[in-house]
Every structure is written in C-alpha cells, then in structure tokens.
Tab-separated table of C-alpha atoms in Angstrom:
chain	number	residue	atom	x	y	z
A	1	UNK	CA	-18.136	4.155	-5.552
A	2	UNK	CA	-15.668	2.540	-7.687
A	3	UNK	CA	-12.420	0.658	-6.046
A	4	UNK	CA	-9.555	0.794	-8.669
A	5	UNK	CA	-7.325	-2.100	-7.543
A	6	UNK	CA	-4.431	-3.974	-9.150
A	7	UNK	CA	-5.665	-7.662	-9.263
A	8	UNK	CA	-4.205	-10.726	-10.845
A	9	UNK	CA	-4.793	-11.889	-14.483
A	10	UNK	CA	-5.741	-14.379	-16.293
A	11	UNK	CA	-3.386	-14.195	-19.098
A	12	UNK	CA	-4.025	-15.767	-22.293
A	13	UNK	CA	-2.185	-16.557	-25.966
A	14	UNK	CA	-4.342	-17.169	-29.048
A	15	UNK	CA	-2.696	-18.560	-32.345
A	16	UNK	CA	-0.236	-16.003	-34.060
A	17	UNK	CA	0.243	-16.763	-37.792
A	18	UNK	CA	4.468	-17.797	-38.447
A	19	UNK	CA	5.415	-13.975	-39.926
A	20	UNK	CA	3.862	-12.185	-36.531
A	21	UNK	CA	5.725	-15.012	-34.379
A	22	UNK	CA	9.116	-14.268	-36.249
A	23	UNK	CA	8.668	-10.413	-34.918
A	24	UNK	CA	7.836	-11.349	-31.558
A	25	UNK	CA	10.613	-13.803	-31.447
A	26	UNK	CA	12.868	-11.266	-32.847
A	27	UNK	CA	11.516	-9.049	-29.172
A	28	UNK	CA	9.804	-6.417	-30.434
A	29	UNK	CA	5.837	-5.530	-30.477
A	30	UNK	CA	5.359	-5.127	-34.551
A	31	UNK	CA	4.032	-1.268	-35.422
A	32	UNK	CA	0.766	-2.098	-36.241
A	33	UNK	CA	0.462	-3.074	-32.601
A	34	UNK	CA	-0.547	-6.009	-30.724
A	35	UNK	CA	-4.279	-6.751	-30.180
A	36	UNK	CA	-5.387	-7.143	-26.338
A	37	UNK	CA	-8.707	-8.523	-24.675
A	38	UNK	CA	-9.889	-7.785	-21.811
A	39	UNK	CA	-12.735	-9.816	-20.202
A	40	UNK	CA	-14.921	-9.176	-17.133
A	41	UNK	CA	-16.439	-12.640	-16.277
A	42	UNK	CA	-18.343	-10.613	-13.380
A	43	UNK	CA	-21.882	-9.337	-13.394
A	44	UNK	CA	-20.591	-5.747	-12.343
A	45	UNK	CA	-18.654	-3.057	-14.039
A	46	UNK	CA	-14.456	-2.750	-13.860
A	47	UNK	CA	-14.086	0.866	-13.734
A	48	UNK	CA	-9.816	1.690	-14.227
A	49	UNK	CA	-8.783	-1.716	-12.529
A	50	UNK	CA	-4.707	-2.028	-13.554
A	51	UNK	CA	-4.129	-5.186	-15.408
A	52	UNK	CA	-0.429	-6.342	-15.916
A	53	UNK	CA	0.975	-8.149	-19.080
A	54	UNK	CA	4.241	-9.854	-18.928
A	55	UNK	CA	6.622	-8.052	-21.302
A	56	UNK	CA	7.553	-11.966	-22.706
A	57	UNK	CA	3.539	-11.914	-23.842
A	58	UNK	CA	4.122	-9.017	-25.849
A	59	UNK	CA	7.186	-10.577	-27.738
A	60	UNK	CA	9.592	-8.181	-25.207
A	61	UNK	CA	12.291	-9.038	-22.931
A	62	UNK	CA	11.634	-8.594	-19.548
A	63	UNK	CA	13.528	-5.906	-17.554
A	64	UNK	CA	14.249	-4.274	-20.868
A	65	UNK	CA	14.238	-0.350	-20.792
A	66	UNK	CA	11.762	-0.360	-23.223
A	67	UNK	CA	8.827	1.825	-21.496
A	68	UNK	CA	8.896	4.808	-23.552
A	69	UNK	CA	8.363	2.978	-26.790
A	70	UNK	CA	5.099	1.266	-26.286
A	71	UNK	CA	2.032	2.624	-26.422
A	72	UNK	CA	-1.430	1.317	-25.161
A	73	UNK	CA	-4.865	2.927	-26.866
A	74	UNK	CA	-8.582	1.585	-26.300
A	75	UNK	CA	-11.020	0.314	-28.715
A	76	UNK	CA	-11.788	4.187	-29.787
A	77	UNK	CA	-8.224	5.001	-30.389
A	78	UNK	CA	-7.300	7.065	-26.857
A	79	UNK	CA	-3.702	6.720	-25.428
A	80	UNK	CA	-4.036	5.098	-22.031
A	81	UNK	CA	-1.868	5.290	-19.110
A	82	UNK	CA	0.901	3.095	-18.898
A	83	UNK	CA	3.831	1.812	-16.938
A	84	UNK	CA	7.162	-0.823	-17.395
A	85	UNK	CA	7.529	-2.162	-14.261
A	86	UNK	CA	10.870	-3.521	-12.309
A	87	UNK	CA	9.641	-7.190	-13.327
A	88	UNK	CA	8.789	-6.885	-16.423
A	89	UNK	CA	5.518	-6.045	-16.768
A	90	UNK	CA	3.025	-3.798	-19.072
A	91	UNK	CA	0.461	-2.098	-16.525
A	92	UNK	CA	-2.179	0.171	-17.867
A	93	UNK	CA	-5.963	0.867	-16.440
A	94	UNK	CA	-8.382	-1.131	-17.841
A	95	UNK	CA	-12.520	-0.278	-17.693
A	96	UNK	CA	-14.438	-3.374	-18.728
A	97	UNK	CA	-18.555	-3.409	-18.240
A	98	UNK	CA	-20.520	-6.473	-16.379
A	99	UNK	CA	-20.042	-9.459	-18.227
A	100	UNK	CA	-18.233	-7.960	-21.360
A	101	UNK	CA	-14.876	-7.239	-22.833
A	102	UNK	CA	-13.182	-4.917	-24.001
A	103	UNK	CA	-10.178	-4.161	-27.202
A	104	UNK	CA	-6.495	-2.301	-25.939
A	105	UNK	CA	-3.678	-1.930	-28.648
A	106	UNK	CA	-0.201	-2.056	-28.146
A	107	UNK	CA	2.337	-0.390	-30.455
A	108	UNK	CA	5.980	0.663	-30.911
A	109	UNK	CA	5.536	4.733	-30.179
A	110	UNK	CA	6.347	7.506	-27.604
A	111	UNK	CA	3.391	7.866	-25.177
A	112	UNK	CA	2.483	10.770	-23.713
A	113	UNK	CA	3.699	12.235	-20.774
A	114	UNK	CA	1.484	11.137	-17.925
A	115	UNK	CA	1.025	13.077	-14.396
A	116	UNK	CA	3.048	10.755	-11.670
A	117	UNK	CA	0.196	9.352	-9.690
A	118	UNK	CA	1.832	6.842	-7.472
A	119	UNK	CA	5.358	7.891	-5.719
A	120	UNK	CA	7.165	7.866	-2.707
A	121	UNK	CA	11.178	8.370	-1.553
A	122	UNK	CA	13.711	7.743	1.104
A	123	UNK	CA	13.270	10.819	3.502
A	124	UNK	CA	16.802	10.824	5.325
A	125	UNK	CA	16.188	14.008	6.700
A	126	UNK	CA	13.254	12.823	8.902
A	127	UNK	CA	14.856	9.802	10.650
A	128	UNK	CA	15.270	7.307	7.426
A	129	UNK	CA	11.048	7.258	7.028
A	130	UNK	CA	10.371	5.568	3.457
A	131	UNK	CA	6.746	7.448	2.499
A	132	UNK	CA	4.649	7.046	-0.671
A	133	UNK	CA	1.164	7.922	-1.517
A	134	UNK	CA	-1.163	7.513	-4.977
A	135	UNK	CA	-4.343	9.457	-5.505
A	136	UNK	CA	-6.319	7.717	-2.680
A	137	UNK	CA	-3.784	7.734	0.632
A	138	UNK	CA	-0.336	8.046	2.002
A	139	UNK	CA	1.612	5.722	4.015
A	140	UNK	CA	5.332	5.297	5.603
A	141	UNK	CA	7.578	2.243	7.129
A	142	UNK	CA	10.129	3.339	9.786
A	143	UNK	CA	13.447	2.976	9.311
A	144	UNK	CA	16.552	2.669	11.344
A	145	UNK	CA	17.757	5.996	12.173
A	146	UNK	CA	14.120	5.959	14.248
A	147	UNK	CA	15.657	2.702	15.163
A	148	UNK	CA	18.687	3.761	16.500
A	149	UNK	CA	16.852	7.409	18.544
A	150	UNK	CA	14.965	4.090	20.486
A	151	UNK	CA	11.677	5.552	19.453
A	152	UNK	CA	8.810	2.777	19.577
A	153	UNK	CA	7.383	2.761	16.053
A	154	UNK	CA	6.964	-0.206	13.854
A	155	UNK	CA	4.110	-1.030	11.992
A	156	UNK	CA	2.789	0.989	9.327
A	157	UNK	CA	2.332	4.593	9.331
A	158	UNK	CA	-1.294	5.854	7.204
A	159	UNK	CA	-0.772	9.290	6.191
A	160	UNK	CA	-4.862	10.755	4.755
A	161	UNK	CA	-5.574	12.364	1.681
A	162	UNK	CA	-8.205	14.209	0.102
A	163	UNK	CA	-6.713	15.276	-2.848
A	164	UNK	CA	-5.393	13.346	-6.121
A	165	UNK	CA	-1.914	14.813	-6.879
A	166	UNK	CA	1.372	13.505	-4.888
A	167	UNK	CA	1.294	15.965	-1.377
A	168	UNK	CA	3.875	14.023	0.800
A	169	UNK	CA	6.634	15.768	-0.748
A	170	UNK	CA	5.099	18.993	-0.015
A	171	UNK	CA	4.546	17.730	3.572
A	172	UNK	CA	7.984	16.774	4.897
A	173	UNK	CA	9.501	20.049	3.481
A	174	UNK	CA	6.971	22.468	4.845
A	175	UNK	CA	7.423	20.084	8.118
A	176	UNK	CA	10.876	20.521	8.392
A	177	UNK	CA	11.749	23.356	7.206
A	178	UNK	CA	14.807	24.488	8.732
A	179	UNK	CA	14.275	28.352	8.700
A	180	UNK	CA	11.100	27.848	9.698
A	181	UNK	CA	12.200	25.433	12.848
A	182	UNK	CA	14.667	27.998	13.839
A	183	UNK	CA	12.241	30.616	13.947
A	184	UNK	CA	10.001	28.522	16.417
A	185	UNK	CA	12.990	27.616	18.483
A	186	UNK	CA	14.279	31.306	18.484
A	187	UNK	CA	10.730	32.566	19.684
A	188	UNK	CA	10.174	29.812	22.111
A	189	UNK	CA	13.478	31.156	23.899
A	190	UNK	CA	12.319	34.645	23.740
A	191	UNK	CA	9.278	33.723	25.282
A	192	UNK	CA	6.851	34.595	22.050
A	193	UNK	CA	4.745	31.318	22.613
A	194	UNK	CA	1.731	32.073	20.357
A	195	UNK	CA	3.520	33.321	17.907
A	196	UNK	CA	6.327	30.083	18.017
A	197	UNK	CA	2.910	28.049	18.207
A	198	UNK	CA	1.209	29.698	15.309
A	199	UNK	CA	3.783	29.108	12.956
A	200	UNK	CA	4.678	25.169	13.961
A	201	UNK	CA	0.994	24.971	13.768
A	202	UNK	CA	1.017	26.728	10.088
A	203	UNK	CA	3.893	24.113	9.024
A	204	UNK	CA	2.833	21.120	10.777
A	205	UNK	CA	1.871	18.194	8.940
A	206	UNK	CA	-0.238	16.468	12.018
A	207	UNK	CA	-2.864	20.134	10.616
A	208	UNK	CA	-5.317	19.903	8.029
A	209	UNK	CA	-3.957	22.267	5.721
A	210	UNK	CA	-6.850	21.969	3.422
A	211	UNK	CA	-4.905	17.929	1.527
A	212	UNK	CA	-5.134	15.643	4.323
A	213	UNK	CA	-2.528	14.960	7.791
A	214	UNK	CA	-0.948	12.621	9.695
A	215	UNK	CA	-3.959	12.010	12.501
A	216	UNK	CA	-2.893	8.133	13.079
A	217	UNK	CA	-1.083	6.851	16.186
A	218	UNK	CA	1.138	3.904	15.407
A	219	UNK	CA	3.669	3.466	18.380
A	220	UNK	CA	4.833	-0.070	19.366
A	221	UNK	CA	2.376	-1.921	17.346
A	222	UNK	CA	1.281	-3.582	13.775
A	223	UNK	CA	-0.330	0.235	13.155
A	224	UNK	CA	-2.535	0.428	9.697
A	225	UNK	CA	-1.661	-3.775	8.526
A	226	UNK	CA	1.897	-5.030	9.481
A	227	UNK	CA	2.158	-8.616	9.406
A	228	UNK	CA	4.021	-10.851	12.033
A	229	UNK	CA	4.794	-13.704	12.759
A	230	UNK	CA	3.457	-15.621	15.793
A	231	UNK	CA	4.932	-18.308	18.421
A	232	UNK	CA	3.589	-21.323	19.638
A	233	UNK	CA	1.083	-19.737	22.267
A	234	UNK	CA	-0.128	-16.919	19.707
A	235	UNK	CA	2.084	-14.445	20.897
A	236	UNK	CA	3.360	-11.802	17.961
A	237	UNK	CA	7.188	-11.523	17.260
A	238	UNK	CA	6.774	-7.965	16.552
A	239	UNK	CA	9.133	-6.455	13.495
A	240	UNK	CA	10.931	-3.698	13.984
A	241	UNK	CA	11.800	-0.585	11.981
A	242	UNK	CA	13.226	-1.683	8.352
A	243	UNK	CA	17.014	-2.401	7.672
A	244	UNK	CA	17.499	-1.487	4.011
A	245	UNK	CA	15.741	-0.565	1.244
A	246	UNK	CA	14.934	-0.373	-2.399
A	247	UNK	CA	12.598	1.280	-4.167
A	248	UNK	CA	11.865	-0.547	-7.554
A	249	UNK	CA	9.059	1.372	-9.558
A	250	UNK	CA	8.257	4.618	-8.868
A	251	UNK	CA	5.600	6.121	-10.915
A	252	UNK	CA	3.310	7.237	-12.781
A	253	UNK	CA	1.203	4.172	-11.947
A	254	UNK	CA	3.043	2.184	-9.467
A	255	UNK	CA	5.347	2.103	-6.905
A	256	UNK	CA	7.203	-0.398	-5.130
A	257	UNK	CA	9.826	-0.941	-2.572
A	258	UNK	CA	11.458	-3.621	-0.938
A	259	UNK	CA	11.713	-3.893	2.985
A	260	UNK	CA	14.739	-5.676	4.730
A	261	UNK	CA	14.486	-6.396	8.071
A	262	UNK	CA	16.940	-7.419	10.831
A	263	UNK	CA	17.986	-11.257	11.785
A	264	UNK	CA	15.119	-11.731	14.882
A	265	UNK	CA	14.513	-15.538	16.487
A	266	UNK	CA	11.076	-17.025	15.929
A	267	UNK	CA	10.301	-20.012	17.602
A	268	UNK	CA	14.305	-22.472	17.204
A	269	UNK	CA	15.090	-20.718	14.254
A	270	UNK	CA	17.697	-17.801	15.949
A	271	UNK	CA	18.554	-15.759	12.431
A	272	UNK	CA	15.160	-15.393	10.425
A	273	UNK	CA	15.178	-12.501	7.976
A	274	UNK	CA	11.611	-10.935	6.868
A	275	UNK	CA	11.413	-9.627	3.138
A	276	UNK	CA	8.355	-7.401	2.412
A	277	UNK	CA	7.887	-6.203	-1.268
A	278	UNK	CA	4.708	-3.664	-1.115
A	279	UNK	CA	3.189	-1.833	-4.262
A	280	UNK	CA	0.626	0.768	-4.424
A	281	UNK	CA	-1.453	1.277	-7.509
A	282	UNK	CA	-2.926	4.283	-8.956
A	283	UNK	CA	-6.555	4.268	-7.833
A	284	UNK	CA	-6.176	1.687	-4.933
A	285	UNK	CA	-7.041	1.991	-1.255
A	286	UNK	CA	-5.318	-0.882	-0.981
A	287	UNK	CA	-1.433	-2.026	-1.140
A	288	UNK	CA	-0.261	-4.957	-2.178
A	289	UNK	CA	2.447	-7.320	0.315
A	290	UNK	CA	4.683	-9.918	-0.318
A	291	UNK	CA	5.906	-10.804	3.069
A	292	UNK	CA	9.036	-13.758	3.434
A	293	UNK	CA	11.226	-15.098	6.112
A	294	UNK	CA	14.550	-16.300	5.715
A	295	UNK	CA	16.238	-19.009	7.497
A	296	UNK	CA	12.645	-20.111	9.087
A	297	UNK	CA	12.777	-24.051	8.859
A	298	UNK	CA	9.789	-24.117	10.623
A	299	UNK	CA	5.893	-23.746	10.175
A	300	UNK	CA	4.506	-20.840	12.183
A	301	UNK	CA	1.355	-18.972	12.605
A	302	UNK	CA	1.673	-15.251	11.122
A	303	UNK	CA	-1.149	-12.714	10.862
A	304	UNK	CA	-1.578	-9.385	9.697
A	305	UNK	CA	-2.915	-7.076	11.719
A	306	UNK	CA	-4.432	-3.509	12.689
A	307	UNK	CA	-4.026	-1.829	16.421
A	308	UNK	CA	-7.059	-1.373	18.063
A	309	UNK	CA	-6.990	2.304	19.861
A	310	UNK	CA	-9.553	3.196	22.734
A	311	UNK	CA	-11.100	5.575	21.196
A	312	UNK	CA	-13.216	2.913	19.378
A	313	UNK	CA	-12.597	-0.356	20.703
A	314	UNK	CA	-15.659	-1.863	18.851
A	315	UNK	CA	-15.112	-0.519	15.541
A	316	UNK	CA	-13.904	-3.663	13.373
A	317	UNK	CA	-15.488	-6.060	11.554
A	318	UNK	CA	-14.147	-9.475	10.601
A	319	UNK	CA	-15.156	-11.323	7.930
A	320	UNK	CA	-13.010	-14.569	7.240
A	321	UNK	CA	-14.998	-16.449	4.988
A	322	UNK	CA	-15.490	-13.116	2.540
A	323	UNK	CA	-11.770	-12.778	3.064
A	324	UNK	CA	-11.060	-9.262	4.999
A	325	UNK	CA	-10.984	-7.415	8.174
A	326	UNK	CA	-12.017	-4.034	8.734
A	327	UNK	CA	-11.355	-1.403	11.348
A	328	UNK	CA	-12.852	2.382	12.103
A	329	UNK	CA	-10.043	4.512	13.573
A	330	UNK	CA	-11.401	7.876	15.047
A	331	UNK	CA	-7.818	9.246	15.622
A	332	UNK	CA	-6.570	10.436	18.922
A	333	UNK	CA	-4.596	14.404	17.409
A	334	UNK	CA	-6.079	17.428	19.066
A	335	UNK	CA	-5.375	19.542	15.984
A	336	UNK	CA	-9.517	19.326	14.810
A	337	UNK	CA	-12.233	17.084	13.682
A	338	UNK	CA	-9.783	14.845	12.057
A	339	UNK	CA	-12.730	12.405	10.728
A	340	UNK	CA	-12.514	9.047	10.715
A	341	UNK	CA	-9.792	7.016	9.033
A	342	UNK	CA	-10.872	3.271	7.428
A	343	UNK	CA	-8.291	0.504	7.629
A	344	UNK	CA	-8.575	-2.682	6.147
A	345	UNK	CA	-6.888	-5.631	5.118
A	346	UNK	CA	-8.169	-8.249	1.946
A	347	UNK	CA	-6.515	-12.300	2.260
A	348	UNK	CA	-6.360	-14.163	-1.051
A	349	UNK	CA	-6.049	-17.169	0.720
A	350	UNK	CA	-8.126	-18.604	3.367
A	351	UNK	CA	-7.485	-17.929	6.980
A	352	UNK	CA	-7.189	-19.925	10.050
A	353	UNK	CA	-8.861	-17.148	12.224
A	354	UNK	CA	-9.790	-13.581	12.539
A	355	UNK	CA	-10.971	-11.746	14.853
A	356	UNK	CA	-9.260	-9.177	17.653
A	357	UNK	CA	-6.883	-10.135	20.195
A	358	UNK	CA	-6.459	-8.068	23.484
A	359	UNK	CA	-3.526	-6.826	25.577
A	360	UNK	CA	-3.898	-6.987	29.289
A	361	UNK	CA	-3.335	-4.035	31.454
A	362	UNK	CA	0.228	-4.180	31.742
A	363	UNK	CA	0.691	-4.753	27.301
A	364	UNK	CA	-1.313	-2.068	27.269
A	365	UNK	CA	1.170	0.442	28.767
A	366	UNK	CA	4.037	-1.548	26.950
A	367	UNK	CA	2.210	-0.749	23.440
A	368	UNK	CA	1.434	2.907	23.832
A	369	UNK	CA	-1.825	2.511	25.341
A	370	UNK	CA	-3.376	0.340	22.419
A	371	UNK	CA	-6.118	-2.231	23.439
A	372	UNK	CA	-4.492	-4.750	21.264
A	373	UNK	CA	-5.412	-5.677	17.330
A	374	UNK	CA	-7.792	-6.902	15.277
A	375	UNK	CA	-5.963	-10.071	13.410
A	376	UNK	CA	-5.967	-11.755	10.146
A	377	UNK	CA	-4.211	-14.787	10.914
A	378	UNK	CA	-2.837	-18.128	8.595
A	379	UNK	CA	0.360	-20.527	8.473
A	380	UNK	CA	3.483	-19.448	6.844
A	381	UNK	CA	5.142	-22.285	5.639
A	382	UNK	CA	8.997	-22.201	4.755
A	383	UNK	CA	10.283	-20.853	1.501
A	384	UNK	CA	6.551	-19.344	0.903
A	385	UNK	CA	5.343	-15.947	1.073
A	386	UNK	CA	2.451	-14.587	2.893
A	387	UNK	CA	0.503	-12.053	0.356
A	388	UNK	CA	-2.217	-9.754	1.315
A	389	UNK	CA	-3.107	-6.559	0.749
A	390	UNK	CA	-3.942	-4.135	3.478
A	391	UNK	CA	-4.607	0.014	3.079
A	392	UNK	CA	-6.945	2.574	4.322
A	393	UNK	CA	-9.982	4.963	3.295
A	394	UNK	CA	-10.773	8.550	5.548
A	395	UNK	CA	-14.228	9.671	5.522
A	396	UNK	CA	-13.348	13.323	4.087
A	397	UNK	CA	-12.383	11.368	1.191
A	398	UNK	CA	-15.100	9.240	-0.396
A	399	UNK	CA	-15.638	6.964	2.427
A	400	UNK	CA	-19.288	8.028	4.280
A	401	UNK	CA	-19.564	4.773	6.379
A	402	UNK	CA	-17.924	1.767	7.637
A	403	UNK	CA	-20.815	0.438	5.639
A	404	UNK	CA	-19.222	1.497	2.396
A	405	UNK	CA	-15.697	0.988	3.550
A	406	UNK	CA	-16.805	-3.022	3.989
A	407	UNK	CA	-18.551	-3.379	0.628
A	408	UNK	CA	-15.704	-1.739	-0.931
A	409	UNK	CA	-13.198	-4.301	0.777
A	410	UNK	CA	-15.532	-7.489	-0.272
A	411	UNK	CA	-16.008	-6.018	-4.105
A	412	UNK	CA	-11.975	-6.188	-3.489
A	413	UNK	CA	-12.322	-9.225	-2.644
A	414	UNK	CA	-14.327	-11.142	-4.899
A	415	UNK	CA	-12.387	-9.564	-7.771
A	416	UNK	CA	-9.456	-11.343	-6.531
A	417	UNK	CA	-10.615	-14.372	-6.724
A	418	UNK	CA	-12.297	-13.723	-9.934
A	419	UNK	CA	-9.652	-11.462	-12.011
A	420	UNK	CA	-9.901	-10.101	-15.644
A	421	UNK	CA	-9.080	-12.690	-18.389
A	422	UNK	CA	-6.356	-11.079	-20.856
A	423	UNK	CA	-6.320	-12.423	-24.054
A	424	UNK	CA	-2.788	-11.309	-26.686
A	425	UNK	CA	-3.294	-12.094	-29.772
C-alpha cells in the first residue's frame, strides 16, 4: 500500500546562464518553463508524495496570486496537480522510483481545473466545529461555542472515510437538517418513536451511510493526537476548545488552518498562548502540526498524545527510536460493526519517552471513562515549535491490520528523515 505524504525537501539551485537569471529576477517563470528534478535517494518507490517549491526558487514572489498561471507537466508531457499555497509555495504530487529521479516542468499557462481533494470550513451552525477531510480521513477541532455549552471535548475529533471525494459537507447538512430535526422532535411529542428514530437514524452522521461516520469518542482528552504541554511531575495541562481561527489554504491539494487558543498557566508562566498550524495533504493519513506557546519563558515537557479507551486497552505500539506511536481504536457507537479505526502519530525529532500513561480510578471518571493515553513525549523549549504529524487509518478503508497500519507509519517515517532532493534549474 502506498502512503502519499507531504515531506520536506531538499531543495536545490544549479547554474542559470545571465539571460534566464534576468527573467527570474524580473519574477516570472519564462514560457518555455522551468526544468525540475526530482530525486529518490531511497531504495523504494515514491508513489504521489507532494513536494513543495518555494515560489522565490521559481523566480516568483511569494504570496503572489499567481496560482492559476503556472503549470506543472511530467517528463511525458501530462498536466499534474498543483497548488499556491498561503506561504508561498508550488505543491504538486510527485512519483519517483527506488533510487531514481524523475523530470517536472513548470510554465506560465492556465492549468486545468482539478477536483478539490483536501477541504474543510468553519461549521457555525454545529457549535463553532472547524472540520476538514482529504481522500483518506476526516477530522475536527472544537471550538468555543462547545466551549461556552460546558461540553467536555478537546482534543481532536477523527471523522472515517471510505470514499475519495470531500463527504463532510454532505454530513453536517444531512445532520442538521432543520426540517428534518423538526420532524423528529414533532413525532417524538406525538409519541411516533420508531418512526422519529428511523429518520434521526437515516440522517445521522454517527450511521454508516455507505462513506464512512463519526464512531470515535473524544470527550475530555488529547482524542486522535493533541499535543500538551506537561508540568514538572508529568502531569498534562490539557488545551481546551480553540479561540479563533483561520483557515489559510483550502484546496485542491491542501488545507490549512491556524488554531488560537486561550491564555492558560503552565508551570510560573500565568498567560501562555498555544499556536497550532495543521495541514492535510491530498493522499496523507497523516496531518502535519506546528504547535507554539507564547509567553512560555520556561522549558517544559510536552507530548502528543492519543486516549486510550477500554475497549482495547492493549492496542498501541510505541516505537521511539523508529520515531512513532500507534494505537487500535475499536470504537465504542452502537450504530454497527463500526471496524476498527488506526491512529498514529510520526516525531521528526527524537523523543525523550513514549509509551502510555494511566489515569487512576477517580481520572478515569473525570476523562469520560478513558484509561489514560498512549504518549509521545519531548522538551519544548521557548520561542520553538513542537512539529509532528499525527492522523488516522480505518480498516474499511485500506488498512487490514495494525500490522500494516505500523509499517505504513515507519515508511512515514524514514521518508522524513530522508526527503526527495529537488533540483531547479
């Protein structure tokens, strides 16, 4: 099974003769197109990994509005997928063979129009929820009109998927329909119970209806890969739901939002701020998570981490020195055979520790009834940022075994620590 992923670079300049150099200086990619080499220095094959080029490598300005004039085509001529994203990058899919390279071309032109892939929105109508999916999973963050109901939900939210187009849009509406609602409410009151049943049933997005469901409990805890920080005697300083938001790229290949949270106190510092900017990627299990706190003076602990439920309290596997944690979640909703749901989280840099920590009896009732979570835990040192990448896989998806679901998270991780080399010339 092949594990598209958005990795880091390697990005490279050769010599440009003085009339090419005038163009690029001039910011603009010259119309018979920029040459691009792509170069997989691993002994497997690449298969649609997205490779970013800073627009400033291409002779472009960055944060210039300049996506629907450049065009990206392989070495037989085919338009590829592309995206200008909020920082000024060129992302497109890339498929390089073990140990070989291969030839892109960018040009001045009007691609295609391309199928949105990765997406999400603001859903005010369902209690400020920011959702987005691509063509392998769905996810949300809770926001503060959950806040403010005093509803206990704040890590991340893993909506599954079996299908490749965008289906959270779909969801929420048919969810909360308000015609529909009123119809269950009006029945309920008339005492028509399987029929007001039925139809919440027929609209509910916690049912199968043939694309995937909400089947994961996240409640009071880090839920699918929330990070936290920690205090001196490793207890976490949970977040809560999001403060504002803003969502930066959104589509066809990537989307991204920023996360602001509210002033909390960690450890003498009494107004710390966390910053999370997360992208998804076409084709990736996996998100991507810049995580920063503001007005921390201090160094702290902070791990990333997955709640443990009881229905399988042995199912995760930690693996520090190949860089990820894994967990099987077998879902607590009555609506079916729900499957099982694979989380996992991949650390470019080396941890301190992993492995699960436990709730006693009494955190157990204060966290919804979770067992605790397993943790990937480092330092966070002030004026840094804590980057990992955490996601999920369901086996009516793609994913037959926790088995699979590992090897797919340590490919992951190897090609982060050894990423495509990108040569403009």
């Amino acid at each position: 099974m092949n594990m598209h992923i958005s990795l880091p670079s390697v990005i490279r300049r050769k010599s440009i003769p003085a009339g090419l150099l005038a163009l690029l200086a001039a910011g603009c990619v010259p119309d018979s197109g920029t040459q691009v080499t792509v170069e997989n220095p691993l002994p497997s094959d690449r298969v649609n990994e997205i490779v970013e080029i800073p627009l400033s490598a291409l002779g472009q300005e960055a944060g210039q509005e300049n996506g629907s004039t450049l065009v990206v085509t392989d070495g037989r001529g085919k338009q590829v997928p592309s995206q200008i994203t909020f920082d000024g990058k060129l992302i497109f899919p890339a498929s390089v063979k073990a140990g070989s390279s291969a030839r892109y071309q960018i040009r001045k032109g009007n691609p295609d129009t391309l199928s949105v892939i990765a997406c999400g929105r603001h859903y005010p109508e369902r209690m400020d929820d920011i959702a987005w999916e691509n063509d392998k999973a769905a996810y949300r963050a809770y926001g503060p009109a959950l806040e403010a109901s005093g509803e206990r939900a704040w890590g991340y939210d893993v909506f599954t998927k079996s299908v490749s187009e965008p289906v959270v849009e779909m969801r929420y509406a048919r969810e909360l329909d308000p015609q529909a609602r009123a119809k269950i409410s009006a029945w309920r009151k008339e005492g028509r119970k399987e029929q007001a049943d039925s139809l919440a049933q027929a609209i509910s997005y916690h049912v199968d209806h043939g694309n995937g469901m909400d089947c994961y409990s996240v409640g009071p805890t880090l839920g699918g890969g929330t990070a936290a920080l920690m205090t001196a005697d490793s207890m976490l300083v949970y977040p809560r739901c999001y403060k504002e938001y803003e969502i930066l790229d959104n589509g066809p290949l990537r989307f991204t939002v920023r996360l602001k949270y509210a002033p909390f106190t960690a450890g003498s510092d009494t107004s710390v701020v966390e910053t999370r900017l997360i992208s998804l990627d076409y084709g990736s299990h996996l998100n991507r998570t810049e995580v920063s706190y503001g007005g921390l003076r201090q160094s702290l602990p902070v791990a990333s981490g997955i709640v443990i439920h009881p229905q399988n309290p042995d199912g995760y596997v930690c693996q520090p020195d190949k860089g990820y944690v894994a967990y099987a979640d077998s879902t607590d909703n009555p609506h079916g055979n729900n499957g099982i749901i694979y989380l996992g989280m991949v650390f470019p840099q080396p941890l301190s520790h992993a492995a699960p920590q436990w709730f006693t009896p009494d955190e157990r009732k204060q966290h919804g009834g979770a067992l605790g979570h397993v943790l990937g835990i480092g330092t966070y040192q002030p004026d840094s940022t804590w980057t990992y990448y955490w996601g999920s896989g369901w086996s009516k998806a793609g994913i037959g075994s926790m088995e699979q679901w590992n090897a797919c998270l340590e490919d992951f991780a190897k090609k982060l620590q050894t990423p495509l080399r990108i040569t403009v010339e």
